Amino acid sequence: MEQEKAENLKNLEEGVKGCSNCQLRKGCRQVVFGEGNPHALIMLVGEGPGGEEDKQGRPFVGAAGKLLDKILEAINTDRQEVYIANVVKCRPPNNRNPAPEEIKACYPHLQKQIEIIKPKIIISLGAVPAKILIDPKAQITRLRGKWVEKDEFKIMPTFHPAALLRDPKKKKPVWQDFQEVEREYKKY
Ligand code: URA
């Protein structure tokens, strides 16, 4: 069982690396599958890889990722303990938002990651994951900070760390959202 999750993720990753379900793969350097603890209770879901992620093949390793590392540290966890993935695994050109058909094509990969890892808490970063995980009409400003209960896990929607870099007023609400996550996490 312990070994199984890691193996299943590895097999899934191999499949996703060969994916050509949408046009994005042609325009990016590499697939950014996701990384972290296969047994994580907390999973973070971002939008899609940016330039640095595309270069390194790892999620959240650019400026937004550095801020995310600090936020995780503030709630006494880190990348080794959680699992980090994105809605789309290939960088959209010029960092535009992924198009609805690209999201639709890639979503099954995220669903399988969730199925394998079975997190108790999903932190949804920004509007793109909130729309696919919670509600297609989701407005992140309205939704953020309130738990969304699903059968298998709870989702905490919050702002994307890149939004915090643009607008420091968002730091306080995100801080509150992550503290709420820490409170919930301590129950497990
Ligand atoms: N933004 C995201 O949504 N995901 C990343 O991996 C990096 C930046």
mmCIF file with all atom_site columns, C-alpha atoms and ligand atoms in Angstrom:
data_model
loop_
_atom_site.group_PDB
_atom_site.id
_atom_site.type_symbol
_atom_site.label_atom_id
_atom_site.label_alt_id
_atom_site.label_comp_id
_atom_site.label_asym_id
_atom_site.label_entity_id
_atom_site.label_seq_id
_atom_site.pdbx_PDB_ins_code
_atom_site.Cartn_x
_atom_site.Cartn_y
_atom_site.Cartn_z
_atom_site.occupancy
_atom_site.B_iso_or_equiv
_atom_site.pdbx_formal_charge
_atom_site.auth_seq_id
_atom_site.auth_comp_id
_atom_site.auth_asym_id
_atom_site.auth_atom_id
_atom_site.pdbx_PDB_model_num
ATOM   1   C CA . MET A 1 1   ? 0.000   0.000  0.000   1.00 0.00 ? 1   MET A CA 1
ATOM   2   C CA . GLU A 1 2   ? 2.797   2.395  1.028   1.00 0.00 ? 2   GLU A CA 1
ATOM   3   C CA . GLN A 1 3   ? 4.714   1.576  -2.115  1.00 0.00 ? 3   GLN A CA 1
ATOM   4   C CA . GLU A 1 4   ? 1.613   1.381  -4.267  1.00 0.00 ? 4   GLU A CA 1
ATOM   5   C CA . LYS A 1 5   ? 0.796   5.083  -4.324  1.00 0.00 ? 5   LYS A CA 1
ATOM   6   C CA . ALA A 1 6   ? 4.304   6.036  -5.411  1.00 0.00 ? 6   ALA A CA 1
ATOM   7   C CA . GLU A 1 7   ? 4.268   3.367  -8.108  1.00 0.00 ? 7   GLU A CA 1
ATOM   8   C CA . ASN A 1 8   ? 0.828   4.335  -9.360  1.00 0.00 ? 8   ASN A CA 1
ATOM   9   C CA . LEU A 1 9   ? 1.913   7.984  -9.553  1.00 0.00 ? 9   LEU A CA 1
ATOM   10  C CA . LYS A 1 10  ? 5.053   7.004  -11.444 1.00 0.00 ? 10  LYS A CA 1
ATOM   11  C CA . ASN A 1 11  ? 3.020   4.990  -13.943 1.00 0.00 ? 11  ASN A CA 1
ATOM   12  C CA . LEU A 1 12  ? 0.535   7.822  -14.333 1.00 0.00 ? 12  LEU A CA 1
ATOM   13  C CA . GLU A 1 13  ? 3.388   10.278 -14.871 1.00 0.00 ? 13  GLU A CA 1
ATOM   14  C CA . GLU A 1 14  ? 4.824   8.111  -17.648 1.00 0.00 ? 14  GLU A CA 1
ATOM   15  C CA . GLY A 1 15  ? 1.439   8.143  -19.386 1.00 0.00 ? 15  GLY A CA 1
ATOM   16  C CA . VAL A 1 16  ? 0.947   11.894 -18.937 1.00 0.00 ? 16  VAL A CA 1
ATOM   17  C CA . LYS A 1 17  ? 4.402   12.565 -20.391 1.00 0.00 ? 17  LYS A CA 1
ATOM   18  C CA . GLY A 1 18  ? 3.201   11.017 -23.633 1.00 0.00 ? 18  GLY A CA 1
ATOM   19  C CA . CYS A 1 19  ? -0.122  12.877 -23.621 1.00 0.00 ? 19  CYS A CA 1
ATOM   20  C CA . SER A 1 20  ? -1.204  14.732 -26.735 1.00 0.00 ? 20  SER A CA 1
ATOM   21  C CA . ASN A 1 21  ? -4.812  15.421 -25.722 1.00 0.00 ? 21  ASN A CA 1
ATOM   22  C CA . CYS A 1 22  ? -4.439  19.125 -26.499 1.00 0.00 ? 22  CYS A CA 1
ATOM   23  C CA . GLN A 1 23  ? -2.170  21.567 -28.329 1.00 0.00 ? 23  GLN A CA 1
ATOM   24  C CA . LEU A 1 24  ? -0.241  22.720 -25.263 1.00 0.00 ? 24  LEU A CA 1
ATOM   25  C CA . ARG A 1 25  ? 2.326   19.902 -25.377 1.00 0.00 ? 25  ARG A CA 1
ATOM   26  C CA . LYS A 1 26  ? 3.592   21.109 -28.759 1.00 0.00 ? 26  LYS A CA 1
ATOM   27  C CA . GLY A 1 27  ? 4.378   24.575 -27.401 1.00 0.00 ? 27  GLY A CA 1
ATOM   28  C CA . CYS A 1 28  ? 6.084   23.662 -24.122 1.00 0.00 ? 28  CYS A CA 1
ATOM   29  C CA . ARG A 1 29  ? 9.469   22.203 -23.240 1.00 0.00 ? 29  ARG A CA 1
ATOM   30  C CA . GLN A 1 30  ? 8.266   19.493 -20.910 1.00 0.00 ? 30  GLN A CA 1
ATOM   31  C CA . VAL A 1 31  ? 5.339   18.134 -18.969 1.00 0.00 ? 31  VAL A CA 1
ATOM   32  C CA . VAL A 1 32  ? 5.171   19.345 -15.359 1.00 0.00 ? 32  VAL A CA 1
ATOM   33  C CA . PHE A 1 33  ? 3.391   16.433 -13.725 1.00 0.00 ? 33  PHE A CA 1
ATOM   34  C CA . GLY A 1 34  ? 3.525   17.471 -10.072 1.00 0.00 ? 34  GLY A CA 1
ATOM   35  C CA . GLU A 1 35  ? 5.583   16.381 -7.075  1.00 0.00 ? 35  GLU A CA 1
ATOM   36  C CA . GLY A 1 36  ? 5.583   15.765 -3.381  1.00 0.00 ? 36  GLY A CA 1
ATOM   37  C CA . ASN A 1 37  ? 4.572   13.130 -0.891  1.00 0.00 ? 37  ASN A CA 1
ATOM   38  C CA . PRO A 1 38  ? 2.438   10.366 -2.450  1.00 0.00 ? 38  PRO A CA 1
ATOM   39  C CA . HIS A 1 39  ? 0.823   9.971  1.004   1.00 0.00 ? 39  HIS A CA 1
ATOM   40  C CA . ALA A 1 40  ? 0.173   13.662 1.510   1.00 0.00 ? 40  ALA A CA 1
ATOM   41  C CA . LEU A 1 41  ? -2.948  14.709 3.388   1.00 0.00 ? 41  LEU A CA 1
ATOM   42  C CA . ILE A 1 42  ? -2.688  18.160 1.833   1.00 0.00 ? 42  ILE A CA 1
ATOM   43  C CA . MET A 1 43  ? -2.618  18.635 -1.915  1.00 0.00 ? 43  MET A CA 1
ATOM   44  C CA . LEU A 1 44  ? -2.172  22.051 -3.541  1.00 0.00 ? 44  LEU A CA 1
ATOM   45  C CA . VAL A 1 45  ? -3.513  22.668 -7.014  1.00 0.00 ? 45  VAL A CA 1
ATOM   46  C CA . GLY A 1 46  ? -2.348  25.583 -9.138  1.00 0.00 ? 46  GLY A CA 1
ATOM   47  C CA . GLU A 1 47  ? -3.250  26.687 -12.648 1.00 0.00 ? 47  GLU A CA 1
ATOM   48  C CA . GLY A 1 48  ? -0.434  25.535 -14.907 1.00 0.00 ? 48  GLY A CA 1
ATOM   49  C CA . PRO A 1 49  ? 3.322   25.751 -15.321 1.00 0.00 ? 49  PRO A CA 1
ATOM   50  C CA . GLY A 1 50  ? 4.989   29.090 -16.015 1.00 0.00 ? 50  GLY A CA 1
ATOM   51  C CA . GLY A 1 51  ? 8.366   29.702 -17.627 1.00 0.00 ? 51  GLY A CA 1
ATOM   52  C CA . GLU A 1 52  ? 10.574  28.486 -14.799 1.00 0.00 ? 52  GLU A CA 1
ATOM   53  C CA . GLU A 1 53  ? 8.413   25.410 -14.205 1.00 0.00 ? 53  GLU A CA 1
ATOM   54  C CA . ASP A 1 54  ? 8.584   24.601 -17.925 1.00 0.00 ? 54  ASP A CA 1
ATOM   55  C CA . LYS A 1 55  ? 12.370  24.859 -17.761 1.00 0.00 ? 55  LYS A CA 1
ATOM   56  C CA . GLN A 1 56  ? 12.815  22.752 -14.617 1.00 0.00 ? 56  GLN A CA 1
ATOM   57  C CA . GLY A 1 57  ? 9.915   20.337 -15.054 1.00 0.00 ? 57  GLY A CA 1
ATOM   58  C CA . ARG A 1 58  ? 8.742   21.040 -11.499 1.00 0.00 ? 58  ARG A CA 1
ATOM   59  C CA . PRO A 1 59  ? 5.656   22.886 -10.210 1.00 0.00 ? 59  PRO A CA 1
ATOM   60  C CA . PHE A 1 60  ? 5.877   26.263 -8.449  1.00 0.00 ? 60  PHE A CA 1
ATOM   61  C CA . VAL A 1 61  ? 9.609   26.874 -8.693  1.00 0.00 ? 61  VAL A CA 1
ATOM   62  C CA . GLY A 1 62  ? 9.428   30.498 -9.956  1.00 0.00 ? 62  GLY A CA 1
ATOM   63  C CA . ALA A 1 63  ? 8.631   33.662 -7.996  1.00 0.00 ? 63  ALA A CA 1
ATOM   64  C CA . ALA A 1 64  ? 5.128   32.486 -7.014  1.00 0.00 ? 64  ALA A CA 1
ATOM   65  C CA . GLY A 1 65  ? 6.613   29.173 -5.908  1.00 0.00 ? 65  GLY A CA 1
ATOM   66  C CA . LYS A 1 66  ? 9.134   30.856 -3.626  1.00 0.00 ? 66  LYS A CA 1
ATOM   67  C CA . LEU A 1 67  ? 6.269   32.678 -1.954  1.00 0.00 ? 67  LEU A CA 1
ATOM   68  C CA . LEU A 1 68  ? 4.331   29.434 -1.702  1.00 0.00 ? 68  LEU A CA 1
ATOM   69  C CA . ASP A 1 69  ? 7.309   27.843 0.075   1.00 0.00 ? 69  ASP A CA 1
ATOM   70  C CA . LYS A 1 70  ? 7.196   30.629 2.664   1.00 0.00 ? 70  LYS A CA 1
ATOM   71  C CA . ILE A 1 71  ? 3.449   30.228 3.140   1.00 0.00 ? 71  ILE A CA 1
ATOM   72  C CA . LEU A 1 72  ? 3.884   26.483 3.686   1.00 0.00 ? 72  LEU A CA 1
ATOM   73  C CA . GLU A 1 73  ? 6.631   27.142 6.195   1.00 0.00 ? 73  GLU A CA 1
ATOM   74  C CA . ALA A 1 74  ? 4.329   29.531 8.047   1.00 0.00 ? 74  ALA A CA 1
ATOM   75  C CA . ILE A 1 75  ? 1.868   26.681 8.634   1.00 0.00 ? 75  ILE A CA 1
ATOM   76  C CA . ASN A 1 76  ? 4.654   24.344 9.700   1.00 0.00 ? 76  ASN A CA 1
ATOM   77  C CA . THR A 1 77  ? 4.805   22.181 6.627   1.00 0.00 ? 77  THR A CA 1
ATOM   78  C CA . ASP A 1 78  ? 6.831   21.973 3.430   1.00 0.00 ? 78  ASP A CA 1
ATOM   79  C CA . ARG A 1 79  ? 7.010   20.573 -0.093  1.00 0.00 ? 79  ARG A CA 1
ATOM   80  C CA . GLN A 1 80  ? 8.200   17.204 1.164   1.00 0.00 ? 80  GLN A CA 1
ATOM   81  C CA . GLU A 1 81  ? 5.084   16.744 3.254   1.00 0.00 ? 81  GLU A CA 1
ATOM   82  C CA . VAL A 1 82  ? 2.429   17.952 0.795   1.00 0.00 ? 82  VAL A CA 1
ATOM   83  C CA . TYR A 1 83  ? 1.785   17.241 -2.884  1.00 0.00 ? 83  TYR A CA 1
ATOM   84  C CA . ILE A 1 84  ? 1.779   20.032 -5.466  1.00 0.00 ? 84  ILE A CA 1
ATOM   85  C CA . ALA A 1 85  ? 0.157   19.786 -8.890  1.00 0.00 ? 85  ALA A CA 1
ATOM   86  C CA . ASN A 1 86  ? -1.526  21.962 -11.492 1.00 0.00 ? 86  ASN A CA 1
ATOM   87  C CA . VAL A 1 87  ? -4.746  21.807 -13.472 1.00 0.00 ? 87  VAL A CA 1
ATOM   88  C CA . VAL A 1 88  ? -2.825  21.744 -16.757 1.00 0.00 ? 88  VAL A CA 1
ATOM   89  C CA . LYS A 1 89  ? 0.509   20.002 -16.957 1.00 0.00 ? 89  LYS A CA 1
ATOM   90  C CA . CYS A 1 90  ? 1.933   21.889 -19.945 1.00 0.00 ? 90  CYS A CA 1
ATOM   91  C CA . ARG A 1 91  ? 2.803   25.579 -20.028 1.00 0.00 ? 91  ARG A CA 1
ATOM   92  C CA . PRO A 1 92  ? 0.302   27.697 -21.962 1.00 0.00 ? 92  PRO A CA 1
ATOM   93  C CA . PRO A 1 93  ? 2.078   30.031 -24.416 1.00 0.00 ? 93  PRO A CA 1
ATOM   94  C CA . ASN A 1 94  ? 3.057   33.397 -22.887 1.00 0.00 ? 94  ASN A CA 1
ATOM   95  C CA . ASN A 1 95  ? 1.599   32.221 -19.566 1.00 0.00 ? 95  ASN A CA 1
ATOM   96  C CA . ARG A 1 96  ? -1.949  32.856 -20.717 1.00 0.00 ? 96  ARG A CA 1
ATOM   97  C CA . ASN A 1 97  ? -4.745  31.150 -18.806 1.00 0.00 ? 97  ASN A CA 1
ATOM   98  C CA . PRO A 1 98  ? -5.431  27.637 -20.052 1.00 0.00 ? 98  PRO A CA 1
ATOM   99  C CA . ALA A 1 99  ? -8.395  27.517 -22.441 1.00 0.00 ? 99  ALA A CA 1
ATOM   100 C CA . PRO A 1 100 ? -11.545 25.574 -21.440 1.00 0.00 ? 100 PRO A CA 1
ATOM   101 C CA . GLU A 1 101 ? -10.800 22.769 -23.928 1.00 0.00 ? 101 GLU A CA 1
ATOM   102 C CA . GLU A 1 102 ? -7.230  22.462 -22.618 1.00 0.00 ? 102 GLU A CA 1
ATOM   103 C CA . ILE A 1 103 ? -8.523  22.242 -19.051 1.00 0.00 ? 103 ILE A CA 1
ATOM   104 C CA . LYS A 1 104 ? -11.053 19.618 -20.104 1.00 0.00 ? 104 LYS A CA 1
ATOM   105 C CA . ALA A 1 105 ? -8.364  17.587 -21.871 1.00 0.00 ? 105 ALA A CA 1
ATOM   106 C CA . CYS A 1 106 ? -5.986  17.667 -18.894 1.00 0.00 ? 106 CYS A CA 1
ATOM   107 C CA . TYR A 1 107 ? -8.419  17.370 -15.980 1.00 0.00 ? 107 TYR A CA 1
ATOM   108 C CA . PRO A 1 108 ? -8.535  13.533 -16.018 1.00 0.00 ? 108 PRO A CA 1
ATOM   109 C CA . HIS A 1 109 ? -4.815  13.536 -15.148 1.00 0.00 ? 109 HIS A CA 1
ATOM   110 C CA . LEU A 1 110 ? -5.462  15.659 -12.064 1.00 0.00 ? 110 LEU A CA 1
ATOM   111 C CA . GLN A 1 111 ? -8.447  13.504 -11.130 1.00 0.00 ? 111 GLN A CA 1
ATOM   112 C CA . LYS A 1 112 ? -6.235  10.412 -11.246 1.00 0.00 ? 112 LYS A CA 1
ATOM   113 C CA . GLN A 1 113 ? -3.580  12.107 -9.110  1.00 0.00 ? 113 GLN A CA 1
ATOM   114 C CA . ILE A 1 114 ? -6.257  12.918 -6.536  1.00 0.00 ? 114 ILE A CA 1
ATOM   115 C CA . GLU A 1 115 ? -7.601  9.345  -6.694  1.00 0.00 ? 115 GLU A CA 1
ATOM   116 C CA . ILE A 1 116 ? -4.159  7.891  -6.030  1.00 0.00 ? 116 ILE A CA 1
ATOM   117 C CA . ILE A 1 117 ? -3.024  10.313 -3.322  1.00 0.00 ? 117 ILE A CA 1
ATOM   118 C CA . LYS A 1 118 ? -6.412  10.556 -1.591  1.00 0.00 ? 118 LYS A CA 1
ATOM   119 C CA . PRO A 1 119 ? -5.666  13.839 0.204   1.00 0.00 ? 119 PRO A CA 1
ATOM   120 C CA . LYS A 1 120 ? -7.955  15.010 2.981   1.00 0.00 ? 120 LYS A CA 1
ATOM   121 C CA . ILE A 1 121 ? -7.448  18.680 2.119   1.00 0.00 ? 121 ILE A CA 1
ATOM   122 C CA . ILE A 1 122 ? -7.091  20.302 -1.283  1.00 0.00 ? 122 ILE A CA 1
ATOM   123 C CA . ILE A 1 123 ? -5.923  23.904 -1.425  1.00 0.00 ? 123 ILE A CA 1
ATOM   124 C CA . SER A 1 124 ? -7.137  25.419 -4.651  1.00 0.00 ? 124 SER A CA 1
ATOM   125 C CA . LEU A 1 125 ? -4.876  28.282 -5.755  1.00 0.00 ? 125 LEU A CA 1
ATOM   126 C CA . GLY A 1 126 ? -6.595  30.910 -7.883  1.00 0.00 ? 126 GLY A CA 1
ATOM   127 C CA . ALA A 1 127 ? -9.579  30.900 -10.204 1.00 0.00 ? 127 ALA A CA 1
ATOM   128 C CA . VAL A 1 128 ? -8.619  28.118 -12.638 1.00 0.00 ? 128 VAL A CA 1
ATOM   129 C CA . PRO A 1 129 ? -8.631  25.211 -10.139 1.00 0.00 ? 129 PRO A CA 1
ATOM   130 C CA . ALA A 1 130 ? -11.652 26.687 -8.310  1.00 0.00 ? 130 ALA A CA 1
ATOM   131 C CA . LYS A 1 131 ? -13.652 26.608 -11.538 1.00 0.00 ? 131 LYS A CA 1
ATOM   132 C CA . ILE A 1 132 ? -12.846 22.988 -12.332 1.00 0.00 ? 132 ILE A CA 1
ATOM   133 C CA . LEU A 1 133 ? -12.843 21.604 -8.770  1.00 0.00 ? 133 LEU A CA 1
ATOM   134 C CA . ILE A 1 134 ? -15.736 23.581 -7.288  1.00 0.00 ? 134 ILE A CA 1
ATOM   135 C CA . ASP A 1 135 ? -17.947 25.504 -9.684  1.00 0.00 ? 135 ASP A CA 1
ATOM   136 C CA . PRO A 1 136 ? -17.509 26.642 -13.300 1.00 0.00 ? 136 PRO A CA 1
ATOM   137 C CA . LYS A 1 137 ? -18.933 30.016 -12.312 1.00 0.00 ? 137 LYS A CA 1
ATOM   138 C CA . ALA A 1 138 ? -16.682 30.334 -9.271  1.00 0.00 ? 138 ALA A CA 1
ATOM   139 C CA . GLN A 1 139 ? -15.550 33.810 -8.373  1.00 0.00 ? 139 GLN A CA 1
ATOM   140 C CA . ILE A 1 140 ? -12.506 33.401 -6.248  1.00 0.00 ? 140 ILE A CA 1
ATOM   141 C CA . THR A 1 141 ? -13.050 36.633 -4.293  1.00 0.00 ? 141 THR A CA 1
ATOM   142 C CA . ARG A 1 142 ? -16.430 35.295 -3.107  1.00 0.00 ? 142 ARG A CA 1
ATOM   143 C CA . LEU A 1 143 ? -15.404 31.709 -2.620  1.00 0.00 ? 143 LEU A CA 1
ATOM   144 C CA . ARG A 1 144 ? -12.078 32.049 -0.863  1.00 0.00 ? 144 ARG A CA 1
ATOM   145 C CA . GLY A 1 145 ? -11.709 31.115 2.758   1.00 0.00 ? 145 GLY A CA 1
ATOM   146 C CA . LYS A 1 146 ? -14.787 28.863 2.886   1.00 0.00 ? 146 LYS A CA 1
ATOM   147 C CA . TRP A 1 147 ? -14.444 25.100 2.980   1.00 0.00 ? 147 TRP A CA 1
ATOM   148 C CA . VAL A 1 148 ? -16.127 23.176 0.212   1.00 0.00 ? 148 VAL A CA 1
ATOM   149 C CA . GLU A 1 149 ? -16.952 19.669 1.403   1.00 0.00 ? 149 GLU A CA 1
ATOM   150 C CA . LYS A 1 150 ? -16.692 16.804 -1.060  1.00 0.00 ? 150 LYS A CA 1
ATOM   151 C CA . ASP A 1 151 ? -17.210 13.120 -0.244  1.00 0.00 ? 151 ASP A CA 1
ATOM   152 C CA . GLU A 1 152 ? -13.557 12.277 0.083   1.00 0.00 ? 152 GLU A CA 1
ATOM   153 C CA . PHE A 1 153 ? -11.895 15.593 0.911   1.00 0.00 ? 153 PHE A CA 1
ATOM   154 C CA . LYS A 1 154 ? -12.405 19.259 1.754   1.00 0.00 ? 154 LYS A CA 1
ATOM   155 C CA . ILE A 1 155 ? -11.341 22.063 -0.558  1.00 0.00 ? 155 ILE A CA 1
ATOM   156 C CA . MET A 1 156 ? -10.024 25.409 0.649   1.00 0.00 ? 156 MET A CA 1
ATOM   157 C CA . PRO A 1 157 ? -10.144 27.915 -2.200  1.00 0.00 ? 157 PRO A CA 1
ATOM   158 C CA . THR A 1 158 ? -7.719  30.790 -1.877  1.00 0.00 ? 158 THR A CA 1
ATOM   159 C CA . PHE A 1 159 ? -5.898  33.312 -4.025  1.00 0.00 ? 159 PHE A CA 1
ATOM   160 C CA . HIS A 1 160 ? -3.013  32.271 -6.228  1.00 0.00 ? 160 HIS A CA 1
ATOM   161 C CA . PRO A 1 161 ? 0.411   33.254 -4.796  1.00 0.00 ? 161 PRO A CA 1
ATOM   162 C CA . ALA A 1 162 ? 1.130   35.201 -8.012  1.00 0.00 ? 162 ALA A CA 1
ATOM   163 C CA . ALA A 1 163 ? -1.892  37.387 -7.187  1.00 0.00 ? 163 ALA A CA 1
ATOM   164 C CA . LEU A 1 164 ? -0.283  38.189 -3.829  1.00 0.00 ? 164 LEU A CA 1
ATOM   165 C CA . LEU A 1 165 ? 2.843   39.366 -5.574  1.00 0.00 ? 165 LEU A CA 1
ATOM   166 C CA . ARG A 1 166 ? 0.732   41.770 -7.639  1.00 0.00 ? 166 ARG A CA 1
ATOM   167 C CA . ASP A 1 167 ? -1.544  42.848 -4.806  1.00 0.00 ? 167 ASP A CA 1
ATOM   168 C CA . PRO A 1 168 ? -0.139  42.692 -1.236  1.00 0.00 ? 168 PRO A CA 1
ATOM   169 C CA . LYS A 1 169 ? -3.645  43.368 0.173   1.00 0.00 ? 169 LYS A CA 1
ATOM   170 C CA . LYS A 1 170 ? -4.408  39.734 -0.596  1.00 0.00 ? 170 LYS A CA 1
ATOM   171 C CA . LYS A 1 171 ? -1.720  38.531 1.832   1.00 0.00 ? 171 LYS A CA 1
ATOM   172 C CA . LYS A 1 172 ? -3.885  38.783 4.929   1.00 0.00 ? 172 LYS A CA 1
ATOM   173 C CA . PRO A 1 173 ? -6.830  36.750 3.605   1.00 0.00 ? 173 PRO A CA 1
ATOM   174 C CA . VAL A 1 174 ? -4.467  34.087 2.259   1.00 0.00 ? 174 VAL A CA 1
ATOM   175 C CA . TRP A 1 175 ? -2.725  33.966 5.606   1.00 0.00 ? 175 TRP A CA 1
ATOM   176 C CA . GLN A 1 176 ? -6.109  33.389 7.267   1.00 0.00 ? 176 GLN A CA 1
ATOM   177 C CA . ASP A 1 177 ? -7.023  30.680 4.750   1.00 0.00 ? 177 ASP A CA 1
ATOM   178 C CA . PHE A 1 178 ? -3.806  28.779 5.364   1.00 0.00 ? 178 PHE A CA 1
ATOM   179 C CA . GLN A 1 179 ? -4.211  29.082 9.129   1.00 0.00 ? 179 GLN A CA 1
ATOM   180 C CA . GLU A 1 180 ? -7.633  27.520 8.727   1.00 0.00 ? 180 GLU A CA 1
ATOM   181 C CA . VAL A 1 181 ? -5.980  24.721 6.753   1.00 0.00 ? 181 VAL A CA 1
ATOM   182 C CA . GLU A 1 182 ? -3.447  24.216 9.540   1.00 0.00 ? 182 GLU A CA 1
ATOM   183 C CA . ARG A 1 183 ? -6.251  23.961 12.104  1.00 0.00 ? 183 ARG A CA 1
ATOM   184 C CA . GLU A 1 184 ? -7.995  21.313 10.015  1.00 0.00 ? 184 GLU A CA 1
ATOM   185 C CA . TYR A 1 185 ? -4.746  19.452 9.280   1.00 0.00 ? 185 TYR A CA 1
ATOM   186 C CA . LYS A 1 186 ? -3.986  19.130 12.990  1.00 0.00 ? 186 LYS A CA 1
ATOM   187 C CA . LYS A 1 187 ? -7.111  16.972 13.336  1.00 0.00 ? 187 LYS A CA 1
ATOM   188 C CA . TYR A 1 188 ? -5.475  14.174 11.328  1.00 0.00 ? 188 TYR A CA 1
HETATM 189 N N1 . URA B 2 .   ? 1.655   29.059 -11.284 1.00 0.00 ? 1   URA B N1 1
HETATM 190 C C1 . URA B 2 .   ? 0.904   27.938 -11.241 1.00 0.00 ? 1   URA B C1 1
HETATM 191 O O1 . URA B 2 .   ? -0.307  27.990 -11.223 1.00 0.00 ? 1   URA B O1 1
HETATM 192 N N2 . URA B 2 .   ? 1.553   26.780 -11.204 1.00 0.00 ? 1   URA B N2 1
HETATM 193 C C2 . URA B 2 .   ? 2.871   26.668 -11.218 1.00 0.00 ? 1   URA B C2 1
HETATM 194 O O2 . URA B 2 .   ? 3.385   25.552 -11.196 1.00 0.00 ? 1   URA B O2 1
HETATM 195 C C3 . URA B 2 .   ? 3.618   27.851 -11.254 1.00 0.00 ? 1   URA B C3 1
HETATM 196 C C4 . URA B 2 .   ? 2.998   29.048 -11.277 1.00 0.00 ? 1   URA B C4 1
#
